[in-house]
Amino acid sequence: MDAPVPIPVAMMAGFMILGAILSMGKCSFLIAGYSMMNRGQKKQYDEQALCRFMGKIMYCLAFAMLLWLSSIILQNSVLLSASLYFLVGSIAFAVIYAGAGSRFKK
């Protein structure tokens, strides 16, 4: 194996842990942008729904890391490309979905 395996394993574990914590509606201070708002602005948003959404995104990113790990083990460049597309696509979807409109406002 040419590439280091512990990097995607550690990233996948981190995303899984963050996904589990955020899916429970906890640790909203980890969400960039939301943590920078003042209390008045935070009251306008549904914190539980935002945390659950970000938890699901963390699970998607963990899946992308699993594809990356599979590409390293199997030495398959197609899986690496798929994992990178899925990673970038998930992040782009999250930014557009959460930022556009008033989806998480009360």
Tab-separated table of N, CA and C in Angstrom:
chain	number	residue	atom	x	y	z
A	1	MET	N	0.841	-1.182	0.000
A	1	MET	CA	0.000	0.000	0.000
A	1	MET	C	0.881	1.240	0.000
A	2	ASP	N	0.587	2.143	-0.883
A	2	ASP	CA	1.384	3.354	-1.003
A	2	ASP	C	0.897	4.461	-0.068
A	3	ALA	N	-0.408	4.590	0.086
A	3	ALA	CA	-0.973	5.687	0.880
A	3	ALA	C	-1.153	5.246	2.332
A	4	PRO	N	-1.069	6.195	3.254
A	4	PRO	CA	-1.248	5.853	4.664
A	4	PRO	C	-2.718	5.580	4.990
A	5	VAL	N	-2.970	4.456	5.607
A	5	VAL	CA	-4.335	4.055	5.948
A	5	VAL	C	-4.872	4.778	7.183
A	6	PRO	N	-4.058	5.106	8.190
A	6	PRO	CA	-4.630	5.717	9.400
A	6	PRO	C	-5.313	7.064	9.188
A	7	ILE	N	-4.943	7.794	8.155
A	7	ILE	CA	-5.542	9.122	7.944
A	7	ILE	C	-7.036	9.023	7.649
A	8	PRO	N	-7.474	8.249	6.637
A	8	PRO	CA	-8.922	8.175	6.419
A	8	PRO	C	-9.660	7.477	7.558
A	9	VAL	N	-8.989	6.550	8.258
A	9	VAL	CA	-9.632	5.880	9.396
A	9	VAL	C	-9.902	6.894	10.503
A	10	ALA	N	-8.920	7.730	10.805
A	10	ALA	CA	-9.096	8.745	11.847
A	10	ALA	C	-10.155	9.773	11.448
A	11	MET	N	-10.149	10.169	10.182
A	11	MET	CA	-11.145	11.136	9.720
A	11	MET	C	-12.548	10.530	9.766
A	12	MET	N	-12.665	9.269	9.353
A	12	MET	CA	-13.962	8.599	9.374
A	12	MET	C	-14.476	8.481	10.805
A	13	ALA	N	-13.596	8.120	11.743
A	13	ALA	CA	-14.005	8.009	13.142
A	13	ALA	C	-14.441	9.369	13.687
A	14	GLY	N	-13.702	10.406	13.334
A	14	GLY	CA	-14.072	11.748	13.780
A	14	GLY	C	-15.426	12.188	13.247
A	15	PHE	N	-15.666	11.935	11.976
A	15	PHE	CA	-16.959	12.292	11.388
A	15	PHE	C	-18.099	11.480	12.012
A	16	MET	N	-17.850	10.216	12.318
A	16	MET	CA	-18.887	9.382	12.940
A	16	MET	C	-19.216	9.887	14.350
A	17	ILE	N	-18.195	10.241	15.107
A	17	ILE	CA	-18.415	10.755	16.461
A	17	ILE	C	-19.163	12.083	16.408
A	18	LEU	N	-18.720	12.986	15.538
A	18	LEU	CA	-19.423	14.262	15.397
A	18	LEU	C	-20.854	14.065	14.910
A	19	GLY	N	-21.042	13.113	13.997
A	19	GLY	CA	-22.389	12.833	13.510
A	19	GLY	C	-23.304	12.352	14.610
A	20	ALA	N	-22.791	11.478	15.465
A	20	ALA	CA	-23.601	10.964	16.567
A	20	ALA	C	-23.949	12.072	17.553
A	21	ILE	N	-22.986	12.913	17.878
A	21	ILE	CA	-23.227	14.001	18.833
A	21	ILE	C	-24.217	15.015	18.260
A	22	LEU	N	-24.001	15.418	17.015
A	22	LEU	CA	-24.882	16.410	16.405
A	22	LEU	C	-26.282	15.849	16.140
A	23	SER	N	-26.388	14.563	15.840
A	23	SER	CA	-27.703	13.963	15.594
A	23	SER	C	-28.582	13.971	16.844
A	24	MET	N	-27.951	14.006	18.006
A	24	MET	CA	-28.699	14.089	19.266
A	24	MET	C	-29.123	15.520	19.582
A	25	GLY	N	-28.696	16.482	18.759
A	25	GLY	CA	-29.066	17.879	18.980
A	25	GLY	C	-28.140	18.583	19.947
A	26	LYS	N	-26.989	18.023	20.190
A	26	LYS	CA	-26.026	18.600	21.137
A	26	LYS	C	-24.902	19.297	20.382
A	27	CYS	N	-24.132	20.075	21.092
A	27	CYS	CA	-22.907	20.716	20.601
A	27	CYS	C	-23.132	21.626	19.391
A	28	SER	N	-24.146	22.447	19.457
A	28	SER	CA	-24.388	23.373	18.347
A	28	SER	C	-23.269	24.401	18.208
A	29	PHE	N	-22.448	24.544	19.234
A	29	PHE	CA	-21.336	25.496	19.157
A	29	PHE	C	-20.288	25.051	18.147
A	30	LEU	N	-20.349	23.813	17.687
A	30	LEU	CA	-19.411	23.318	16.687
A	30	LEU	C	-19.794	23.719	15.266
A	31	ILE	N	-20.988	24.231	15.083
A	31	ILE	CA	-21.460	24.599	13.746
A	31	ILE	C	-20.985	26.016	13.434
A	32	ALA	N	-20.155	26.116	12.401
A	32	ALA	CA	-19.602	27.414	12.018
A	32	ALA	C	-20.721	28.336	11.564
A	33	GLY	N	-20.634	29.567	11.918
A	33	GLY	CA	-21.657	30.529	11.563
A	33	GLY	C	-22.711	30.633	12.649
A	34	TYR	N	-23.257	29.516	13.058
A	34	TYR	CA	-24.265	29.512	14.119
A	34	TYR	C	-23.632	29.918	15.441
A	35	SER	N	-22.429	29.436	15.683
A	35	SER	CA	-21.769	29.753	16.949
A	35	SER	C	-21.358	31.223	17.033
A	36	MET	N	-21.252	31.888	15.894
A	36	MET	CA	-20.827	33.290	15.876
A	36	MET	C	-21.999	34.265	16.033
A	37	MET	N	-23.228	33.752	16.014
A	37	MET	CA	-24.395	34.621	16.150
A	37	MET	C	-24.585	35.041	17.604
A	38	ASN	N	-25.250	36.180	17.776
A	38	ASN	CA	-25.588	36.580	19.136
A	38	ASN	C	-26.866	35.856	19.566
A	39	ARG	N	-27.225	35.978	20.816
A	39	ARG	CA	-28.372	35.216	21.349
A	39	ARG	C	-29.674	35.556	20.641
A	40	GLY	N	-29.848	36.791	20.276
A	40	GLY	CA	-31.073	37.195	19.581
A	40	GLY	C	-31.206	36.519	18.225
A	41	GLN	N	-30.102	36.421	17.518
A	41	GLN	CA	-30.133	35.753	16.213
A	41	GLN	C	-30.318	34.249	16.372
A	42	LYS	N	-29.701	33.664	17.381
A	42	LYS	CA	-29.821	32.217	17.600
A	42	LYS	C	-31.248	31.806	17.929
A	43	LYS	N	-31.997	32.691	18.594
A	43	LYS	CA	-33.385	32.375	18.955
A	43	LYS	C	-34.276	32.246	17.728
A	44	GLN	N	-33.848	32.815	16.610
A	44	GLN	CA	-34.642	32.752	15.382
A	44	GLN	C	-34.507	31.407	14.681
A	45	TYR	N	-33.552	30.584	15.073
A	45	TYR	CA	-33.267	29.323	14.386
A	45	TYR	C	-33.677	28.127	15.226
A	46	ASP	N	-34.072	27.065	14.555
A	46	ASP	CA	-34.394	25.794	15.199
A	46	ASP	C	-33.081	25.031	15.386
A	47	GLU	N	-32.537	25.123	16.577
A	47	GLU	CA	-31.227	24.549	16.865
A	47	GLU	C	-31.217	23.028	16.705
A	48	GLN	N	-32.280	22.366	17.137
A	48	GLN	CA	-32.352	20.902	17.038
A	48	GLN	C	-32.332	20.445	15.581
A	49	ALA	N	-33.112	21.093	14.733
A	49	ALA	CA	-33.164	20.705	13.316
A	49	ALA	C	-31.830	20.958	12.629
A	50	LEU	N	-31.188	22.070	12.951
A	50	LEU	CA	-29.897	22.386	12.366
A	50	LEU	C	-28.845	21.370	12.794
A	51	CYS	N	-28.849	20.993	14.063
A	51	CYS	CA	-27.892	19.994	14.558
A	51	CYS	C	-28.134	18.632	13.903
A	52	ARG	N	-29.396	18.242	13.772
A	52	ARG	CA	-29.689	16.945	13.140
A	52	ARG	C	-29.246	16.936	11.682
A	53	PHE	N	-29.467	18.030	10.970
A	53	PHE	CA	-29.033	18.120	9.583
A	53	PHE	C	-27.514	18.003	9.478
A	54	MET	N	-26.807	18.731	10.319
A	54	MET	CA	-25.342	18.680	10.283
A	54	MET	C	-24.839	17.298	10.692
A	55	GLY	N	-25.553	16.604	11.572
A	55	GLY	CA	-25.194	15.232	11.923
A	55	GLY	C	-25.285	14.315	10.712
A	56	LYS	N	-26.338	14.483	9.917
A	56	LYS	CA	-26.487	13.671	8.704
A	56	LYS	C	-25.374	13.972	7.704
A	57	ILE	N	-24.978	15.229	7.615
A	57	ILE	CA	-23.872	15.588	6.724
A	57	ILE	C	-22.578	14.936	7.211
A	58	MET	N	-22.380	14.877	8.511
A	58	MET	CA	-21.179	14.220	9.045
A	58	MET	C	-21.162	12.740	8.685
A	59	TYR	N	-22.320	12.098	8.702
A	59	TYR	CA	-22.398	10.689	8.289
A	59	TYR	C	-22.066	10.547	6.807
A	60	CYS	N	-22.513	11.482	5.985
A	60	CYS	CA	-22.168	11.452	4.553
A	60	CYS	C	-20.665	11.592	4.353
A	61	LEU	N	-20.050	12.475	5.118
A	61	LEU	CA	-18.605	12.660	5.011
A	61	LEU	C	-17.857	11.417	5.500
A	62	ALA	N	-18.389	10.749	6.516
A	62	ALA	CA	-17.775	9.498	6.984
A	62	ALA	C	-17.860	8.430	5.896
A	63	PHE	N	-18.976	8.395	5.161
A	63	PHE	CA	-19.108	7.446	4.062
A	63	PHE	C	-18.093	7.751	2.955
A	64	ALA	N	-17.873	9.025	2.693
A	64	ALA	CA	-16.860	9.407	1.702
A	64	ALA	C	-15.478	8.942	2.140
A	65	MET	N	-15.209	9.033	3.430
A	65	MET	CA	-13.918	8.553	3.951
A	65	MET	C	-13.820	7.030	3.845
A	66	LEU	N	-14.954	6.341	3.993
A	66	LEU	CA	-14.964	4.879	3.825
A	66	LEU	C	-14.641	4.510	2.384
A	67	LEU	N	-15.185	5.257	1.434
A	67	LEU	CA	-14.850	5.025	0.029
A	67	LEU	C	-13.370	5.292	-0.228
A	68	TRP	N	-12.843	6.335	0.404
A	68	TRP	CA	-11.426	6.666	0.254
A	68	TRP	C	-10.560	5.542	0.807
A	69	LEU	N	-10.935	5.032	1.978
A	69	LEU	CA	-10.199	3.923	2.578
A	69	LEU	C	-10.264	2.682	1.698
A	70	SER	N	-11.430	2.416	1.139
A	70	SER	CA	-11.581	1.273	0.229
A	70	SER	C	-10.702	1.437	-1.003
A	71	SER	N	-10.598	2.659	-1.493
A	71	SER	CA	-9.759	2.884	-2.676
A	71	SER	C	-8.286	2.656	-2.358
A	72	ILE	N	-7.881	2.968	-1.132
A	72	ILE	CA	-6.488	2.726	-0.737
A	72	ILE	C	-6.218	1.237	-0.620
A	73	ILE	N	-7.118	0.534	0.041
A	73	ILE	CA	-6.917	-0.902	0.264
A	73	ILE	C	-6.959	-1.672	-1.052
A	74	LEU	N	-7.934	-1.349	-1.898
A	74	LEU	CA	-8.101	-2.061	-3.169
A	74	LEU	C	-7.241	-1.482	-4.292
A	75	GLN	N	-6.587	-0.355	-4.023
A	75	GLN	CA	-5.790	0.361	-5.012
A	75	GLN	C	-6.583	0.596	-6.299
A	76	ASN	N	-7.745	1.217	-6.105
A	76	ASN	CA	-8.680	1.465	-7.187
A	76	ASN	C	-8.889	2.977	-7.319
A	77	SER	N	-8.460	3.532	-8.429
A	77	SER	CA	-8.573	4.977	-8.619
A	77	SER	C	-10.014	5.419	-8.852
A	78	VAL	N	-10.874	4.514	-9.320
A	78	VAL	CA	-12.281	4.864	-9.531
A	78	VAL	C	-12.959	5.140	-8.189
A	79	LEU	N	-12.660	4.322	-7.184
A	79	LEU	CA	-13.225	4.560	-5.857
A	79	LEU	C	-12.705	5.862	-5.255
A	80	LEU	N	-11.451	6.166	-5.509
A	80	LEU	CA	-10.901	7.433	-5.020
A	80	LEU	C	-11.622	8.608	-5.661
A	81	SER	N	-11.843	8.539	-6.950
A	81	SER	CA	-12.581	9.611	-7.638
A	81	SER	C	-14.002	9.716	-7.106
A	82	ALA	N	-14.651	8.577	-6.904
A	82	ALA	CA	-16.019	8.585	-6.376
A	82	ALA	C	-16.061	9.197	-4.986
A	83	SER	N	-15.072	8.867	-4.151
A	83	SER	CA	-15.065	9.417	-2.800
A	83	SER	C	-14.851	10.928	-2.814
A	84	LEU	N	-13.981	11.413	-3.690
A	84	LEU	CA	-13.751	12.850	-3.767
A	84	LEU	C	-14.976	13.591	-4.293
A	85	TYR	N	-15.640	13.025	-5.310
A	85	TYR	CA	-16.867	13.638	-5.820
A	85	TYR	C	-17.953	13.653	-4.753
A	86	PHE	N	-18.071	12.556	-4.016
A	86	PHE	CA	-19.089	12.470	-2.965
A	86	PHE	C	-18.780	13.445	-1.839
A	87	LEU	N	-17.507	13.582	-1.500
A	87	LEU	CA	-17.095	14.508	-0.443
A	87	LEU	C	-17.411	15.951	-0.834
A	88	VAL	N	-16.981	16.357	-2.015
A	88	VAL	CA	-17.225	17.726	-2.482
A	88	VAL	C	-18.715	17.965	-2.692
A	89	GLY	N	-19.408	16.977	-3.238
A	89	GLY	CA	-20.843	17.115	-3.461
A	89	GLY	C	-21.622	17.256	-2.165
A	90	SER	N	-21.248	16.496	-1.150
A	90	SER	CA	-21.923	16.585	0.146
A	90	SER	C	-21.724	17.952	0.776
A	91	ILE	N	-20.508	18.449	0.710
A	91	ILE	CA	-20.232	19.756	1.292
A	91	ILE	C	-20.968	20.851	0.525
A	92	ALA	N	-20.957	20.780	-0.797
A	92	ALA	CA	-21.661	21.775	-1.605
A	92	ALA	C	-23.165	21.734	-1.323
A	93	PHE	N	-23.723	20.525	-1.238
A	93	PHE	CA	-25.148	20.389	-0.923
A	93	PHE	C	-25.472	21.001	0.431
A	94	ALA	N	-24.641	20.726	1.440
A	94	ALA	CA	-24.890	21.247	2.787
A	94	ALA	C	-24.864	22.767	2.807
A	95	VAL	N	-23.895	23.348	2.139
A	95	VAL	CA	-23.778	24.809	2.125
A	95	VAL	C	-24.975	25.429	1.414
A	96	ILE	N	-25.346	24.883	0.283
A	96	ILE	CA	-26.468	25.440	-0.481
A	96	ILE	C	-27.789	25.208	0.242
A	97	TYR	N	-28.015	23.998	0.730
A	97	TYR	CA	-29.285	23.664	1.387
A	97	TYR	C	-29.482	24.475	2.663
A	98	ALA	N	-28.435	24.563	3.477
A	98	ALA	CA	-28.576	25.274	4.750
A	98	ALA	C	-28.571	26.790	4.560
A	99	GLY	N	-27.866	27.265	3.557
A	99	GLY	CA	-27.750	28.702	3.379
A	99	GLY	C	-28.868	29.338	2.589
A	100	ALA	N	-29.473	28.588	1.684
A	100	ALA	CA	-30.511	29.141	0.827
A	100	ALA	C	-31.866	29.037	1.517
A	101	GLY	N	-32.570	30.097	1.518
A	101	GLY	CA	-33.901	30.091	2.109
A	101	GLY	C	-33.870	30.160	3.625
A	102	SER	N	-34.996	29.871	4.213
A	102	SER	CA	-35.136	29.932	5.674
A	102	SER	C	-35.508	28.573	6.218
A	103	ARG	N	-34.767	27.559	5.852
A	103	ARG	CA	-35.109	26.189	6.227
A	103	ARG	C	-35.058	25.934	7.717
A	104	PHE	N	-34.145	26.560	8.402
A	104	PHE	CA	-33.967	26.271	9.811
A	104	PHE	C	-34.439	27.394	10.719
A	105	LYS	N	-35.150	28.356	10.160
A	105	LYS	CA	-35.713	29.423	10.982
A	105	LYS	C	-37.015	28.938	11.587
A	106	LYS	N	-37.298	29.444	12.784
A	106	LYS	CA	-38.542	29.058	13.483
A	106	LYS	C	-39.724	29.731	12.854
